[in-house]
């Protein structure tokens, strides 16, 4: 049976949830677009339409994406970015996640720290929306009871071999400060996830997909 390598987040979500969807209503997006001019990036809109109320978004302790009613366009001016209209679409920790207020399928994001004083920070990020969804997915995978983190290179090699995963097929984008490559063995029904930091391998973890059924 084949192994799927370097999967996009929606392919992973399809394995985890099958045909189950539970998200924001289409009318809620349309109302906000027509009345407030709120147009989330296409990929984010698709994710929230299908999965907003499922654990991948609802129970996430890192990245959270907002209901369209809570998304706002804000104007920022800073020396490092000039003047920008940004659409705030979620949060990670104390930072808001924002994108340029333009239609783009999978844009890079800005991190905005909103202060009550005049020192609001707007930080360009190398993350993109799809990578943030993968962060949420990996956080979900790591909550499963049988999630196994390879503690040593020998453990990683053994688990890769047991699941028929070829290390040479796993890719990362060195321009991203953090990236997850999610791979899936159909034979063993196991996710093999490689985490990279600044283009360097950091760790592997493995999760049986049957735990989601």
PDB file of C-alpha atoms in Angstrom:
ATOM      1  CA  UNK A   1       0.000   0.000   0.000  1.00  0.00           C
ATOM      2  CA  UNK A   2       1.330   3.492  -0.823  1.00  0.00           C
ATOM      3  CA  UNK A   3       2.517   6.264   1.452  1.00  0.00           C
ATOM      4  CA  UNK A   4       1.241   9.798   0.938  1.00  0.00           C
ATOM      5  CA  UNK A   5       4.099  12.277   1.420  1.00  0.00           C
ATOM      6  CA  UNK A   6       4.198  15.987   2.337  1.00  0.00           C
ATOM      7  CA  UNK A   7       0.423  16.231   2.495  1.00  0.00           C
ATOM      8  CA  UNK A   8      -1.617  19.405   2.259  1.00  0.00           C
ATOM      9  CA  UNK A   9      -3.769  20.045   5.361  1.00  0.00           C
ATOM     10  CA  UNK A  10      -7.091  19.321   3.660  1.00  0.00           C
ATOM     11  CA  UNK A  11      -5.925  15.849   2.634  1.00  0.00           C
ATOM     12  CA  UNK A  12      -5.018  15.188   6.272  1.00  0.00           C
ATOM     13  CA  UNK A  13      -8.372  16.518   7.473  1.00  0.00           C
ATOM     14  CA  UNK A  14     -10.139  14.209   5.023  1.00  0.00           C
ATOM     15  CA  UNK A  15      -8.404  11.178   6.560  1.00  0.00           C
ATOM     16  CA  UNK A  16      -9.147  12.314  10.107  1.00  0.00           C
ATOM     17  CA  UNK A  17     -12.776  13.355   9.673  1.00  0.00           C
ATOM     18  CA  UNK A  18     -13.873  11.588   6.485  1.00  0.00           C
ATOM     19  CA  UNK A  19     -17.032  13.241   5.189  1.00  0.00           C
ATOM     20  CA  UNK A  20     -17.846  14.828   8.567  1.00  0.00           C
ATOM     21  CA  UNK A  21     -18.002  18.625   8.468  1.00  0.00           C
ATOM     22  CA  UNK A  22     -19.197  21.162  11.033  1.00  0.00           C
ATOM     23  CA  UNK A  23     -18.376  24.787  10.404  1.00  0.00           C
ATOM     24  CA  UNK A  24     -19.666  28.325  10.044  1.00  0.00           C
ATOM     25  CA  UNK A  25     -22.652  28.787   7.753  1.00  0.00           C
ATOM     26  CA  UNK A  26     -22.104  30.072   4.224  1.00  0.00           C
ATOM     27  CA  UNK A  27     -24.611  32.865   4.913  1.00  0.00           C
ATOM     28  CA  UNK A  28     -22.416  34.161   7.755  1.00  0.00           C
ATOM     29  CA  UNK A  29     -19.534  34.691   5.345  1.00  0.00           C
ATOM     30  CA  UNK A  30     -21.819  36.284   2.741  1.00  0.00           C
ATOM     31  CA  UNK A  31     -23.377  38.684   5.265  1.00  0.00           C
ATOM     32  CA  UNK A  32     -19.981  39.874   6.478  1.00  0.00           C
ATOM     33  CA  UNK A  33     -18.721  40.297   2.931  1.00  0.00           C
ATOM     34  CA  UNK A  34     -21.776  42.265   1.796  1.00  0.00           C
ATOM     35  CA  UNK A  35     -22.246  44.404   4.903  1.00  0.00           C
ATOM     36  CA  UNK A  36     -18.674  44.828   6.222  1.00  0.00           C
ATOM     37  CA  UNK A  37     -16.399  44.008   3.298  1.00  0.00           C
ATOM     38  CA  UNK A  38     -14.823  41.104   5.213  1.00  0.00           C
ATOM     39  CA  UNK A  39     -13.334  38.638   2.705  1.00  0.00           C
ATOM     40  CA  UNK A  40     -11.130  35.968   4.327  1.00  0.00           C
ATOM     41  CA  UNK A  41      -8.496  34.231   2.195  1.00  0.00           C
ATOM     42  CA  UNK A  42     -10.096  31.432   0.173  1.00  0.00           C
ATOM     43  CA  UNK A  43      -8.223  28.616   1.919  1.00  0.00           C
ATOM     44  CA  UNK A  44      -9.120  29.922   5.389  1.00  0.00           C
ATOM     45  CA  UNK A  45     -12.755  30.405   4.416  1.00  0.00           C
ATOM     46  CA  UNK A  46     -12.912  26.822   3.141  1.00  0.00           C
ATOM     47  CA  UNK A  47     -11.363  25.527   6.373  1.00  0.00           C
ATOM     48  CA  UNK A  48     -13.783  27.448   8.603  1.00  0.00           C
ATOM     49  CA  UNK A  49     -16.779  26.498   6.458  1.00  0.00           C
ATOM     50  CA  UNK A  50     -15.977  22.794   6.884  1.00  0.00           C
ATOM     51  CA  UNK A  51     -14.159  22.415  10.220  1.00  0.00           C
ATOM     52  CA  UNK A  52     -14.610  25.462  12.473  1.00  0.00           C
ATOM     53  CA  UNK A  53     -16.631  23.614  15.154  1.00  0.00           C
ATOM     54  CA  UNK A  54     -14.584  20.411  15.062  1.00  0.00           C
ATOM     55  CA  UNK A  55     -11.752  19.808  17.569  1.00  0.00           C
ATOM     56  CA  UNK A  56      -8.994  20.835  15.144  1.00  0.00           C
ATOM     57  CA  UNK A  57     -10.159  24.454  15.534  1.00  0.00           C
ATOM     58  CA  UNK A  58     -12.387  24.429  18.611  1.00  0.00           C
ATOM     59  CA  UNK A  59      -9.916  22.719  20.938  1.00  0.00           C
ATOM     60  CA  UNK A  60      -6.716  24.224  19.569  1.00  0.00           C
ATOM     61  CA  UNK A  61      -4.509  25.650  22.315  1.00  0.00           C
ATOM     62  CA  UNK A  62      -2.162  27.438  19.939  1.00  0.00           C
ATOM     63  CA  UNK A  63      -3.689  28.876  16.777  1.00  0.00           C
ATOM     64  CA  UNK A  64      -7.348  29.970  16.805  1.00  0.00           C
ATOM     65  CA  UNK A  65      -9.291  31.348  13.856  1.00  0.00           C
ATOM     66  CA  UNK A  66     -12.203  33.738  14.360  1.00  0.00           C
ATOM     67  CA  UNK A  67     -15.843  33.659  13.327  1.00  0.00           C
ATOM     68  CA  UNK A  68     -16.278  36.141  10.430  1.00  0.00           C
ATOM     69  CA  UNK A  69     -18.338  38.361  12.774  1.00  0.00           C
ATOM     70  CA  UNK A  70     -15.150  38.858  14.843  1.00  0.00           C
ATOM     71  CA  UNK A  71     -12.808  39.524  11.922  1.00  0.00           C
ATOM     72  CA  UNK A  72     -11.941  43.186  11.455  1.00  0.00           C
ATOM     73  CA  UNK A  73     -10.019  45.290   8.974  1.00  0.00           C
ATOM     74  CA  UNK A  74      -7.540  47.553  10.746  1.00  0.00           C
ATOM     75  CA  UNK A  75      -5.131  50.144   9.388  1.00  0.00           C
ATOM     76  CA  UNK A  76      -1.569  49.983  10.646  1.00  0.00           C
ATOM     77  CA  UNK A  77       1.394  52.239  10.117  1.00  0.00           C
ATOM     78  CA  UNK A  78       4.878  51.180  11.114  1.00  0.00           C
ATOM     79  CA  UNK A  79       8.389  51.921   9.966  1.00  0.00           C
ATOM     80  CA  UNK A  80       9.055  48.333   8.898  1.00  0.00           C
ATOM     81  CA  UNK A  81       5.849  47.892   6.839  1.00  0.00           C
ATOM     82  CA  UNK A  82       4.669  51.358   5.832  1.00  0.00           C
ATOM     83  CA  UNK A  83       0.877  51.753   5.869  1.00  0.00           C
ATOM     84  CA  UNK A  84      -1.236  48.648   5.510  1.00  0.00           C
ATOM     85  CA  UNK A  85      -4.854  47.607   5.777  1.00  0.00           C
ATOM     86  CA  UNK A  86      -4.816  44.225   7.494  1.00  0.00           C
ATOM     87  CA  UNK A  87      -7.637  41.781   8.097  1.00  0.00           C
ATOM     88  CA  UNK A  88      -7.359  40.208  11.567  1.00  0.00           C
ATOM     89  CA  UNK A  89      -8.521  36.588  11.211  1.00  0.00           C
ATOM     90  CA  UNK A  90      -7.350  34.829  14.375  1.00  0.00           C
ATOM     91  CA  UNK A  91      -4.791  34.730  17.126  1.00  0.00           C
ATOM     92  CA  UNK A  92      -1.729  32.824  18.257  1.00  0.00           C
ATOM     93  CA  UNK A  93      -0.801  33.423  21.873  1.00  0.00           C
ATOM     94  CA  UNK A  94      -0.960  37.168  22.575  1.00  0.00           C
ATOM     95  CA  UNK A  95      -0.719  38.038  18.877  1.00  0.00           C
ATOM     96  CA  UNK A  96      -3.465  38.544  16.353  1.00  0.00           C
ATOM     97  CA  UNK A  97      -3.064  36.793  13.009  1.00  0.00           C
ATOM     98  CA  UNK A  98      -3.598  39.226  10.152  1.00  0.00           C
ATOM     99  CA  UNK A  99      -3.411  39.141   6.366  1.00  0.00           C
ATOM    100  CA  UNK A 100      -3.359  41.871   3.776  1.00  0.00           C
ATOM    101  CA  UNK A 101      -6.912  42.896   2.992  1.00  0.00           C
ATOM    102  CA  UNK A 102      -6.848  41.452  -0.486  1.00  0.00           C
ATOM    103  CA  UNK A 103      -8.099  38.227  -2.010  1.00  0.00           C
ATOM    104  CA  UNK A 104      -5.341  35.644  -1.934  1.00  0.00           C
ATOM    105  CA  UNK A 105      -5.741  31.900  -1.596  1.00  0.00           C
ATOM    106  CA  UNK A 106      -2.968  31.187   0.914  1.00  0.00           C
ATOM    107  CA  UNK A 107      -1.235  34.410   1.983  1.00  0.00           C
ATOM    108  CA  UNK A 108       1.640  34.952   4.352  1.00  0.00           C
ATOM    109  CA  UNK A 109       0.517  36.371   7.656  1.00  0.00           C
ATOM    110  CA  UNK A 110       1.418  39.263   9.936  1.00  0.00           C
ATOM    111  CA  UNK A 111       1.524  38.979  13.704  1.00  0.00           C
ATOM    112  CA  UNK A 112      -0.006  41.967  15.461  1.00  0.00           C
ATOM    113  CA  UNK A 113       0.423  42.768  19.131  1.00  0.00           C
ATOM    114  CA  UNK A 114      -2.346  45.184  20.082  1.00  0.00           C
ATOM    115  CA  UNK A 115      -1.332  47.406  22.982  1.00  0.00           C
ATOM    116  CA  UNK A 116      -3.453  49.901  24.879  1.00  0.00           C
ATOM    117  CA  UNK A 117      -0.550  52.298  24.444  1.00  0.00           C
ATOM    118  CA  UNK A 118       1.008  53.555  21.230  1.00  0.00           C
ATOM    119  CA  UNK A 119       3.505  50.714  20.805  1.00  0.00           C
ATOM    120  CA  UNK A 120       1.364  48.326  18.750  1.00  0.00           C
ATOM    121  CA  UNK A 121       3.705  45.920  16.972  1.00  0.00           C
ATOM    122  CA  UNK A 122       3.168  44.590  13.452  1.00  0.00           C
ATOM    123  CA  UNK A 123       5.589  41.801  12.608  1.00  0.00           C
ATOM    124  CA  UNK A 124       5.849  40.274   9.133  1.00  0.00           C
ATOM    125  CA  UNK A 125       5.932  36.489   9.409  1.00  0.00           C
ATOM    126  CA  UNK A 126       7.158  33.712   7.151  1.00  0.00           C
ATOM    127  CA  UNK A 127       4.100  31.618   8.063  1.00  0.00           C
ATOM    128  CA  UNK A 128       1.238  31.098   5.619  1.00  0.00           C
ATOM    129  CA  UNK A 129      -2.355  30.144   6.370  1.00  0.00           C
ATOM    130  CA  UNK A 130      -1.917  26.509   5.303  1.00  0.00           C
ATOM    131  CA  UNK A 131       1.086  26.109   7.613  1.00  0.00           C
ATOM    132  CA  UNK A 132      -0.918  27.485  10.548  1.00  0.00           C
ATOM    133  CA  UNK A 133      -3.633  24.914   9.826  1.00  0.00           C
ATOM    134  CA  UNK A 134      -0.922  22.228   9.833  1.00  0.00           C
ATOM    135  CA  UNK A 135       0.209  23.509  13.244  1.00  0.00           C
ATOM    136  CA  UNK A 136      -3.359  23.023  14.500  1.00  0.00           C
ATOM    137  CA  UNK A 137      -3.481  19.548  12.968  1.00  0.00           C
ATOM    138  CA  UNK A 138      -0.217  18.509  14.577  1.00  0.00           C
ATOM    139  CA  UNK A 139      -1.346  19.797  17.962  1.00  0.00           C
ATOM    140  CA  UNK A 140      -4.476  17.660  17.547  1.00  0.00           C
ATOM    141  CA  UNK A 141      -2.464  14.600  16.516  1.00  0.00           C
ATOM    142  CA  UNK A 142      -0.217  14.942  19.550  1.00  0.00           C
ATOM    143  CA  UNK A 143      -3.250  14.787  21.889  1.00  0.00           C
ATOM    144  CA  UNK A 144      -4.105  11.256  20.728  1.00  0.00           C
ATOM    145  CA  UNK A 145      -3.445   8.583  23.358  1.00  0.00           C
ATOM    146  CA  UNK A 146      -1.073   6.554  21.198  1.00  0.00           C
ATOM    147  CA  UNK A 147       0.952   9.471  19.826  1.00  0.00           C
ATOM    148  CA  UNK A 148       4.611   8.438  19.897  1.00  0.00           C
ATOM    149  CA  UNK A 149       7.472  10.927  19.772  1.00  0.00           C
ATOM    150  CA  UNK A 150      10.707   9.356  18.541  1.00  0.00           C
ATOM    151  CA  UNK A 151      13.149  10.052  21.368  1.00  0.00           C
ATOM    152  CA  UNK A 152      16.269   8.936  19.493  1.00  0.00           C
ATOM    153  CA  UNK A 153      17.387   8.669  15.850  1.00  0.00           C
ATOM    154  CA  UNK A 154      17.252   4.885  16.257  1.00  0.00           C
ATOM    155  CA  UNK A 155      13.584   5.089  17.320  1.00  0.00           C
ATOM    156  CA  UNK A 156      12.796   7.305  14.341  1.00  0.00           C
ATOM    157  CA  UNK A 157      14.480   4.944  11.874  1.00  0.00           C
ATOM    158  CA  UNK A 158      12.680   1.929  13.352  1.00  0.00           C
ATOM    159  CA  UNK A 159       9.248   3.562  13.267  1.00  0.00           C
ATOM    160  CA  UNK A 160       9.765   4.888   9.737  1.00  0.00           C
ATOM    161  CA  UNK A 161      10.729   1.399   8.586  1.00  0.00           C
ATOM    162  CA  UNK A 162       7.751  -0.201  10.359  1.00  0.00           C
ATOM    163  CA  UNK A 163       5.420   2.157   8.503  1.00  0.00           C
ATOM    164  CA  UNK A 164       7.162   1.905   5.132  1.00  0.00           C
ATOM    165  CA  UNK A 165       8.052   5.609   5.068  1.00  0.00           C
ATOM    166  CA  UNK A 166      11.056   6.633   2.966  1.00  0.00           C
ATOM    167  CA  UNK A 167      12.984   9.442   4.638  1.00  0.00           C
ATOM    168  CA  UNK A 168      14.270  10.671   1.253  1.00  0.00           C
ATOM    169  CA  UNK A 169      10.703  11.543   0.177  1.00  0.00           C
ATOM    170  CA  UNK A 170      10.098  13.928   3.074  1.00  0.00           C
ATOM    171  CA  UNK A 171      10.520  17.586   2.124  1.00  0.00           C
ATOM    172  CA  UNK A 172      10.635  20.931   3.901  1.00  0.00           C
ATOM    173  CA  UNK A 173      10.678  24.560   2.818  1.00  0.00           C
ATOM    174  CA  UNK A 174      13.877  26.103   4.245  1.00  0.00           C
ATOM    175  CA  UNK A 175      12.393  29.607   3.940  1.00  0.00           C
ATOM    176  CA  UNK A 176       9.915  28.824   6.747  1.00  0.00           C
ATOM    177  CA  UNK A 177      11.104  29.107  10.348  1.00  0.00           C
ATOM    178  CA  UNK A 178       8.890  26.156  11.314  1.00  0.00           C
ATOM    179  CA  UNK A 179       7.292  23.539   9.133  1.00  0.00           C
ATOM    180  CA  UNK A 180       5.581  20.174   9.459  1.00  0.00           C
ATOM    181  CA  UNK A 181       5.731  17.480   6.809  1.00  0.00           C
ATOM    182  CA  UNK A 182       2.742  15.177   7.353  1.00  0.00           C
ATOM    183  CA  UNK A 183       3.011  11.757   5.750  1.00  0.00           C
ATOM    184  CA  UNK A 184       0.532   8.871   5.884  1.00  0.00           C
ATOM    185  CA  UNK A 185       1.029   5.126   5.540  1.00  0.00           C
ATOM    186  CA  UNK A 186      -2.170   3.609   4.172  1.00  0.00           C
ATOM    187  CA  UNK A 187      -1.040   0.100   5.119  1.00  0.00           C
ATOM    188  CA  UNK A 188      -0.525   0.813   8.816  1.00  0.00           C
ATOM    189  CA  UNK A 189      -2.989   3.743   8.948  1.00  0.00           C
ATOM    190  CA  UNK A 190      -0.319   5.824  10.640  1.00  0.00           C
ATOM    191  CA  UNK A 191       0.697   9.455  10.328  1.00  0.00           C
ATOM    192  CA  UNK A 192       4.459  10.015  10.367  1.00  0.00           C
ATOM    193  CA  UNK A 193       5.115  13.701  11.019  1.00  0.00           C
ATOM    194  CA  UNK A 194       8.463  15.413  10.640  1.00  0.00           C
ATOM    195  CA  UNK A 195       8.913  18.784  12.340  1.00  0.00           C
ATOM    196  CA  UNK A 196      11.525  21.178  10.972  1.00  0.00           C
ATOM    197  CA  UNK A 197      12.863  24.390  12.553  1.00  0.00           C
ATOM    198  CA  UNK A 198      14.640  26.824  10.218  1.00  0.00           C
ATOM    199  CA  UNK A 199      15.052  24.093   7.647  1.00  0.00           C
ATOM    200  CA  UNK A 200      16.678  21.674  10.091  1.00  0.00           C
ATOM    201  CA  UNK A 201      15.039  18.447  11.244  1.00  0.00           C
ATOM    202  CA  UNK A 202      13.804  18.717  14.838  1.00  0.00           C
ATOM    203  CA  UNK A 203      11.732  15.599  15.645  1.00  0.00           C
ATOM    204  CA  UNK A 204       9.418  12.849  14.381  1.00  0.00           C
ATOM    205  CA  UNK A 205       6.122  11.710  15.850  1.00  0.00           C
ATOM    206  CA  UNK A 206       3.734   8.949  14.828  1.00  0.00           C
ATOM    207  CA  UNK A 207      -0.052   8.589  15.308  1.00  0.00           C
ATOM    208  CA  UNK A 208      -2.522   5.867  14.322  1.00  0.00           C
ATOM    209  CA  UNK A 209      -5.408   7.385  12.331  1.00  0.00           C
ATOM    210  CA  UNK A 210      -7.882   4.772  13.602  1.00  0.00           C
ATOM    211  CA  UNK A 211      -8.113   6.695  16.886  1.00  0.00           C
ATOM    212  CA  UNK A 212     -10.178   9.335  15.093  1.00  0.00           C
ATOM    213  CA  UNK A 213     -12.854   6.925  13.847  1.00  0.00           C
TER     214      UNK A 213
END
